mmCIF file of C-alpha atoms in Angstrom:
data_model
loop_
_atom_site.group_PDB
_atom_site.id
_atom_site.type_symbol
_atom_site.label_atom_id
_atom_site.label_comp_id
_atom_site.label_asym_id
_atom_site.label_seq_id
_atom_site.Cartn_x
_atom_site.Cartn_y
_atom_site.Cartn_z
ATOM 1 C CA ASP A 23 -90.791 -69.948 -204.051
ATOM 2 C CA GLN A 24 -89.499 -68.267 -200.903
ATOM 3 C CA GLN A 25 -91.484 -69.862 -198.080
ATOM 4 C CA VAL A 26 -89.695 -67.920 -195.349
ATOM 5 C CA LYS A 27 -89.051 -64.229 -195.886
ATOM 6 C CA GLN A 28 -87.117 -61.612 -193.990
ATOM 7 C CA ASN A 29 -87.997 -58.426 -195.788
ATOM 8 C CA SER A 30 -85.542 -56.163 -193.997
ATOM 9 C CA PRO A 31 -81.967 -56.825 -195.107
ATOM 10 C CA SER A 32 -80.602 -54.586 -192.366
ATOM 11 C CA LEU A 33 -81.524 -52.934 -189.080
ATOM 12 C CA SER A 34 -79.629 -50.392 -186.996
ATOM 13 C CA VAL A 35 -80.406 -49.920 -183.301
ATOM 14 C CA GLN A 36 -78.889 -47.916 -180.464
ATOM 15 C CA GLU A 37 -77.303 -49.839 -177.600
ATOM 16 C CA GLY A 38 -79.787 -50.427 -174.786
ATOM 17 C CA ARG A 39 -82.846 -50.112 -177.018
ATOM 18 C CA ILE A 40 -85.045 -52.895 -178.340
ATOM 19 C CA SER A 41 -84.209 -54.702 -181.571
ATOM 20 C CA ILE A 42 -87.145 -56.246 -183.423
ATOM 21 C CA LEU A 43 -86.427 -58.619 -186.277
ATOM 22 C CA ASN A 44 -89.293 -59.824 -188.408
ATOM 23 C CA CYS A 45 -90.009 -62.906 -190.460
ATOM 24 C CA ASP A 46 -92.992 -63.943 -192.579
ATOM 25 C CA TYR A 47 -93.842 -67.396 -193.858
ATOM 26 C CA THR A 48 -96.289 -68.827 -196.334
ATOM 27 C CA ASN A 49 -96.493 -72.533 -195.486
ATOM 28 C CA SER A 50 -99.148 -73.197 -192.843
ATOM 29 C CA MET A 51 -97.687 -76.693 -192.328
ATOM 30 C CA PHE A 52 -94.606 -75.321 -190.571
ATOM 31 C CA ASP A 53 -94.733 -76.532 -186.984
ATOM 32 C CA TYR A 54 -91.484 -75.264 -185.523
ATOM 33 C CA PHE A 55 -89.609 -71.989 -185.905
ATOM 34 C CA LEU A 56 -86.070 -71.055 -184.954
ATOM 35 C CA TRP A 57 -83.794 -68.033 -184.888
ATOM 36 C CA TYR A 58 -80.083 -68.229 -185.578
ATOM 37 C CA LYS A 59 -77.331 -65.656 -185.268
ATOM 38 C CA LYS A 60 -74.416 -65.691 -187.671
ATOM 39 C CA TYR A 61 -71.081 -63.909 -187.739
ATOM 40 C CA PRO A 62 -69.103 -63.695 -190.995
ATOM 41 C CA ALA A 63 -67.165 -66.845 -191.879
ATOM 42 C CA GLU A 64 -68.769 -68.786 -189.008
ATOM 43 C CA GLY A 65 -71.627 -71.234 -188.801
ATOM 44 C CA PRO A 66 -75.021 -70.076 -187.499
ATOM 45 C CA THR A 67 -75.529 -70.222 -183.731
ATOM 46 C CA PHE A 68 -78.898 -71.379 -182.427
ATOM 47 C CA LEU A 69 -80.624 -68.663 -180.374
ATOM 48 C CA ILE A 70 -84.213 -69.524 -179.592
ATOM 49 C CA SER A 71 -87.098 -71.542 -180.965
ATOM 50 C CA ILE A 72 -90.862 -71.784 -180.726
ATOM 51 C CA SER A 73 -93.383 -74.480 -181.450
ATOM 52 C CA SER A 74 -96.433 -73.621 -183.523
ATOM 53 C CA ILE A 75 -98.649 -74.434 -180.539
ATOM 54 C CA LYS A 76 -97.226 -71.488 -178.622
ATOM 55 C CA ASP A 77 -97.291 -67.771 -179.281
ATOM 56 C CA LYS A 78 -94.334 -66.660 -177.162
ATOM 57 C CA ASN A 79 -91.061 -68.016 -175.884
ATOM 58 C CA GLU A 80 -88.503 -66.177 -173.770
ATOM 59 C CA ASP A 81 -84.852 -66.824 -173.042
ATOM 60 C CA GLY A 82 -83.045 -64.044 -171.235
ATOM 61 C CA ARG A 83 -82.860 -60.978 -173.459
ATOM 62 C CA PHE A 84 -84.416 -62.846 -176.383
ATOM 63 C CA THR A 85 -88.147 -63.309 -176.939
ATOM 64 C CA VAL A 86 -89.768 -64.854 -179.979
ATOM 65 C CA PHE A 87 -93.395 -64.109 -180.842
ATOM 66 C CA LEU A 88 -95.488 -66.165 -183.236
ATOM 67 C CA ASN A 89 -98.676 -64.898 -184.867
ATOM 68 C CA LYS A 90 -100.068 -67.884 -186.764
ATOM 69 C CA SER A 91 -103.039 -66.071 -188.237
ATOM 70 C CA ALA A 92 -100.689 -63.528 -189.807
ATOM 71 C CA LYS A 93 -98.009 -66.132 -190.522
ATOM 72 C CA HIS A 94 -95.548 -63.800 -188.840
ATOM 73 C CA LEU A 95 -92.647 -64.384 -186.487
ATOM 74 C CA SER A 96 -90.572 -61.804 -184.648
ATOM 75 C CA LEU A 97 -87.483 -61.794 -182.442
ATOM 76 C CA HIS A 98 -87.151 -59.126 -179.767
ATOM 77 C CA ILE A 99 -83.782 -58.409 -178.190
ATOM 78 C CA VAL A 100 -83.920 -56.267 -175.058
ATOM 79 C CA PRO A 101 -81.678 -54.539 -174.243
ATOM 80 C CA SER A 102 -79.586 -54.615 -177.404
ATOM 81 C CA GLN A 103 -75.823 -54.829 -176.993
ATOM 82 C CA PRO A 104 -73.010 -54.158 -179.489
ATOM 83 C CA GLY A 105 -72.112 -57.864 -179.345
ATOM 84 C CA ASP A 106 -75.531 -58.622 -180.817
ATOM 85 C CA SER A 107 -74.380 -57.164 -184.136
ATOM 86 C CA ALA A 108 -74.607 -60.049 -186.605
ATOM 87 C CA VAL A 109 -76.852 -61.499 -189.291
ATOM 88 C CA TYR A 110 -80.017 -63.069 -187.913
ATOM 89 C CA PHE A 111 -81.803 -65.836 -189.768
ATOM 90 C CA CYS A 112 -85.236 -67.175 -189.071
ATOM 91 C CA ALA A 113 -85.921 -70.767 -190.042
ATOM 92 C CA ALA A 114 -88.915 -73.064 -190.163
ATOM 93 C CA SER A 115 -89.428 -76.801 -190.173
ATOM 94 C CA VAL A 116 -92.152 -79.287 -191.015
ATOM 95 C CA GLY A 117 -92.090 -82.439 -188.941
ATOM 96 C CA GLN A 118 -89.425 -83.718 -186.595
ATOM 97 C CA GLY A 119 -85.951 -84.146 -187.922
ATOM 98 C CA GLY A 120 -86.600 -82.544 -191.255
ATOM 99 C CA LYS A 121 -84.818 -79.828 -193.127
ATOM 100 C CA LEU A 122 -84.851 -76.211 -192.044
ATOM 101 C CA ILE A 123 -85.999 -73.572 -194.497
ATOM 102 C CA PHE A 124 -84.209 -70.295 -193.897
ATOM 103 C CA GLY A 125 -85.040 -66.688 -194.599
ATOM 104 C CA GLN A 126 -82.513 -64.483 -196.340
ATOM 105 C CA GLY A 127 -81.276 -62.938 -193.093
ATOM 106 C CA THR A 128 -81.320 -59.498 -191.489
ATOM 107 C CA GLU A 129 -78.078 -57.785 -190.590
ATOM 108 C CA LEU A 130 -78.394 -56.154 -187.180
ATOM 109 C CA SER A 131 -76.045 -53.365 -186.193
ATOM 110 C CA VAL A 132 -76.118 -52.185 -182.595
ATOM 111 C CA LYS A 133 -74.430 -48.810 -182.173
ATOM 112 C CA PRO A 134 -72.739 -47.911 -178.852
ATOM 113 C CA GLU B 13 -68.642 -81.093 -175.223
ATOM 114 C CA ALA B 14 -67.151 -80.671 -178.680
ATOM 115 C CA GLY B 15 -69.334 -79.029 -181.285
ATOM 116 C CA VAL B 16 -69.809 -79.919 -184.915
ATOM 117 C CA THR B 17 -66.492 -79.936 -186.722
ATOM 118 C CA GLN B 18 -65.851 -79.547 -190.437
ATOM 119 C CA SER B 19 -62.818 -79.914 -192.636
ATOM 120 C CA PRO B 20 -61.168 -78.371 -194.478
ATOM 121 C CA THR B 21 -61.772 -74.762 -193.486
ATOM 122 C CA HIS B 22 -61.080 -73.392 -196.928
ATOM 123 C CA LEU B 23 -60.250 -74.837 -200.301
ATOM 124 C CA ILE B 24 -59.830 -73.657 -203.823
ATOM 125 C CA LYS B 25 -60.684 -75.841 -206.800
ATOM 126 C CA THR B 26 -60.901 -75.321 -210.515
ATOM 127 C CA ARG B 27 -63.988 -75.837 -212.629
ATOM 128 C CA GLY B 28 -64.605 -79.473 -213.495
ATOM 129 C CA GLN B 29 -62.767 -80.871 -210.480
ATOM 130 C CA GLN B 30 -64.296 -82.893 -207.666
ATOM 131 C CA VAL B 31 -64.292 -82.049 -203.968
ATOM 132 C CA THR B 32 -65.042 -83.870 -200.717
ATOM 133 C CA LEU B 33 -66.044 -82.045 -197.550
ATOM 134 C CA ARG B 34 -66.150 -83.678 -194.149
ATOM 135 C CA CYS B 35 -68.270 -83.263 -191.047
ATOM 136 C CA SER B 36 -68.245 -84.764 -187.566
ATOM 137 C CA PRO B 37 -71.473 -84.264 -185.590
ATOM 138 C CA ILE B 38 -71.805 -83.581 -181.902
ATOM 139 C CA SER B 39 -71.263 -86.776 -179.943
ATOM 140 C CA GLY B 40 -74.528 -88.699 -179.676
ATOM 141 C CA HIS B 41 -76.193 -87.037 -182.656
ATOM 142 C CA THR B 42 -77.255 -89.392 -185.401
ATOM 143 C CA SER B 43 -78.586 -86.891 -187.938
ATOM 144 C CA VAL B 44 -76.386 -84.750 -190.144
ATOM 145 C CA TYR B 45 -77.597 -81.999 -192.434
ATOM 146 C CA TRP B 46 -75.751 -80.168 -195.193
ATOM 147 C CA TYR B 47 -76.559 -76.638 -196.312
ATOM 148 C CA GLN B 48 -75.098 -74.299 -198.912
ATOM 149 C CA GLN B 49 -74.811 -70.563 -198.399
ATOM 150 C CA ALA B 50 -73.818 -68.839 -201.600
ATOM 151 C CA LEU B 51 -72.604 -65.242 -201.408
ATOM 152 C CA GLY B 52 -75.399 -62.876 -200.461
ATOM 153 C CA LEU B 53 -77.962 -65.651 -200.167
ATOM 154 C CA GLY B 54 -79.599 -67.518 -197.322
ATOM 155 C CA LEU B 55 -78.899 -71.096 -196.365
ATOM 156 C CA GLN B 56 -80.203 -73.675 -198.819
ATOM 157 C CA PHE B 57 -80.855 -77.236 -197.665
ATOM 158 C CA LEU B 58 -78.748 -79.814 -199.501
ATOM 159 C CA LEU B 59 -78.948 -83.207 -197.825
ATOM 160 C CA TRP B 60 -80.090 -84.946 -194.637
ATOM 161 C CA TYR B 61 -78.560 -88.189 -193.368
ATOM 162 C CA ASP B 62 -79.821 -90.174 -190.426
ATOM 163 C CA GLU B 63 -78.578 -93.552 -189.204
ATOM 164 C CA GLY B 64 -76.508 -93.934 -192.347
ATOM 165 C CA GLU B 65 -79.394 -93.327 -194.745
ATOM 166 C CA GLU B 66 -80.183 -90.369 -196.973
ATOM 167 C CA ARG B 67 -83.553 -89.113 -195.705
ATOM 168 C CA ASN B 68 -84.124 -86.032 -197.806
ATOM 169 C CA ARG B 69 -82.409 -83.953 -200.417
ATOM 170 C CA GLY B 70 -82.861 -80.371 -201.545
ATOM 171 C CA ASN B 71 -83.217 -78.977 -205.031
ATOM 172 C CA PHE B 72 -79.649 -79.595 -206.137
ATOM 173 C CA PRO B 73 -78.331 -81.601 -209.122
ATOM 174 C CA PRO B 74 -77.157 -85.211 -208.683
ATOM 175 C CA ARG B 75 -73.501 -84.158 -208.812
ATOM 176 C CA PHE B 76 -74.058 -83.177 -205.169
ATOM 177 C CA SER B 77 -73.974 -86.374 -203.146
ATOM 178 C CA GLY B 78 -72.791 -87.659 -199.824
ATOM 179 C CA ARG B 79 -72.816 -90.395 -197.313
ATOM 180 C CA GLN B 80 -72.886 -91.028 -193.599
ATOM 181 C CA PHE B 81 -70.538 -93.426 -191.882
ATOM 182 C CA PRO B 82 -71.245 -95.854 -189.002
ATOM 183 C CA ASN B 83 -69.740 -93.326 -186.568
ATOM 184 C CA TYR B 84 -72.300 -90.766 -187.899
ATOM 185 C CA SER B 85 -69.687 -88.545 -189.523
ATOM 186 C CA SER B 86 -70.524 -87.491 -193.031
ATOM 187 C CA GLU B 87 -69.009 -86.508 -196.345
ATOM 188 C CA LEU B 88 -70.384 -84.207 -198.993
ATOM 189 C CA ASN B 89 -69.103 -84.797 -202.510
ATOM 190 C CA VAL B 90 -69.461 -82.382 -205.374
ATOM 191 C CA ASN B 91 -68.486 -83.555 -208.843
ATOM 192 C CA ALA B 92 -67.829 -81.507 -211.986
ATOM 193 C CA LEU B 93 -67.489 -78.284 -210.053
ATOM 194 C CA GLU B 94 -69.013 -75.157 -211.530
ATOM 195 C CA LEU B 95 -68.251 -71.540 -210.691
ATOM 196 C CA GLU B 96 -71.617 -71.128 -208.982
ATOM 197 C CA ASP B 97 -70.710 -73.884 -206.504
ATOM 198 C CA SER B 98 -68.514 -71.341 -204.764
ATOM 199 C CA ALA B 99 -70.119 -71.005 -201.346
ATOM 200 C CA LEU B 100 -69.916 -71.692 -197.640
ATOM 201 C CA TYR B 101 -70.936 -75.289 -196.997
ATOM 202 C CA LEU B 102 -72.388 -75.853 -193.566
ATOM 203 C CA CYS B 103 -72.971 -79.064 -191.703
ATOM 204 C CA ALA B 104 -75.376 -79.346 -188.780
ATOM 205 C CA SER B 105 -76.469 -82.031 -186.349
ATOM 206 C CA THR B 106 -79.410 -82.249 -183.993
ATOM 207 C CA LEU B 107 -79.437 -82.393 -180.203
ATOM 208 C CA VAL B 108 -83.076 -81.611 -179.369
ATOM 209 C CA LEU B 109 -85.642 -82.430 -182.026
ATOM 210 C CA TYR B 110 -85.646 -79.599 -184.550
ATOM 211 C CA GLU B 111 -82.754 -77.602 -183.139
ATOM 212 C CA GLN B 112 -79.842 -78.055 -185.469
ATOM 213 C CA TYR B 113 -76.358 -77.096 -184.353
ATOM 214 C CA PHE B 114 -73.985 -75.910 -187.023
ATOM 215 C CA GLY B 115 -70.295 -76.314 -187.626
ATOM 216 C CA PRO B 116 -68.031 -73.465 -188.744
ATOM 217 C CA GLY B 117 -68.388 -74.331 -192.407
ATOM 218 C CA THR B 118 -66.077 -74.979 -195.331
ATOM 219 C CA ARG B 119 -65.483 -72.103 -197.717
ATOM 220 C CA LEU B 120 -65.199 -73.469 -201.263
ATOM 221 C CA THR B 121 -63.942 -71.268 -204.054
ATOM 222 C CA VAL B 122 -64.181 -72.528 -207.625
ATOM 223 C CA THR B 123 -62.045 -70.738 -210.207
#
């Protein structure tokens, strides 16, 4: 049972444009959501997070939006840069300190 | 500040053997998490240790086990290795509540 889903395995965007990565979840008990960026053969790097009591969180070029009624999460990267090319994972958690449940990842390619 | 470290970086084992992977969390972190990322798949939660105790475990067989030491470092042990255990094994520790910080991983190949 895949509780966190990233339905797009890949996304290609032109440098300078907006990248939008999407994530859907099924468990309404999730109370915290995170986005990670991962390069091949490296561990995931934490990017940005959002609590379920909020609907938006911004950090520089990265903004995460949460739509609880739709059980949908998205990450916006503006403007996109070639260095953003990586696999992006969304993750969700129930309760403090617990495990993270990850989506399958979306590979972002930003073309110069 | 040093990040999460893992050792070894890579290793190759044969089916039926046993392996031990090691993880040192960020200084001050007391919780360590282990995840498995098999080829082409997302990260799957394996184990969570906090203050030396196993707090939660994922849907993996008992031959996956581990422990956490008084200095909060951790080991992951896998017995009776199978081909499908070939994966990147990631360790993470927490700094701020839910936000887990990952090490570079150990790439295990089982032949």
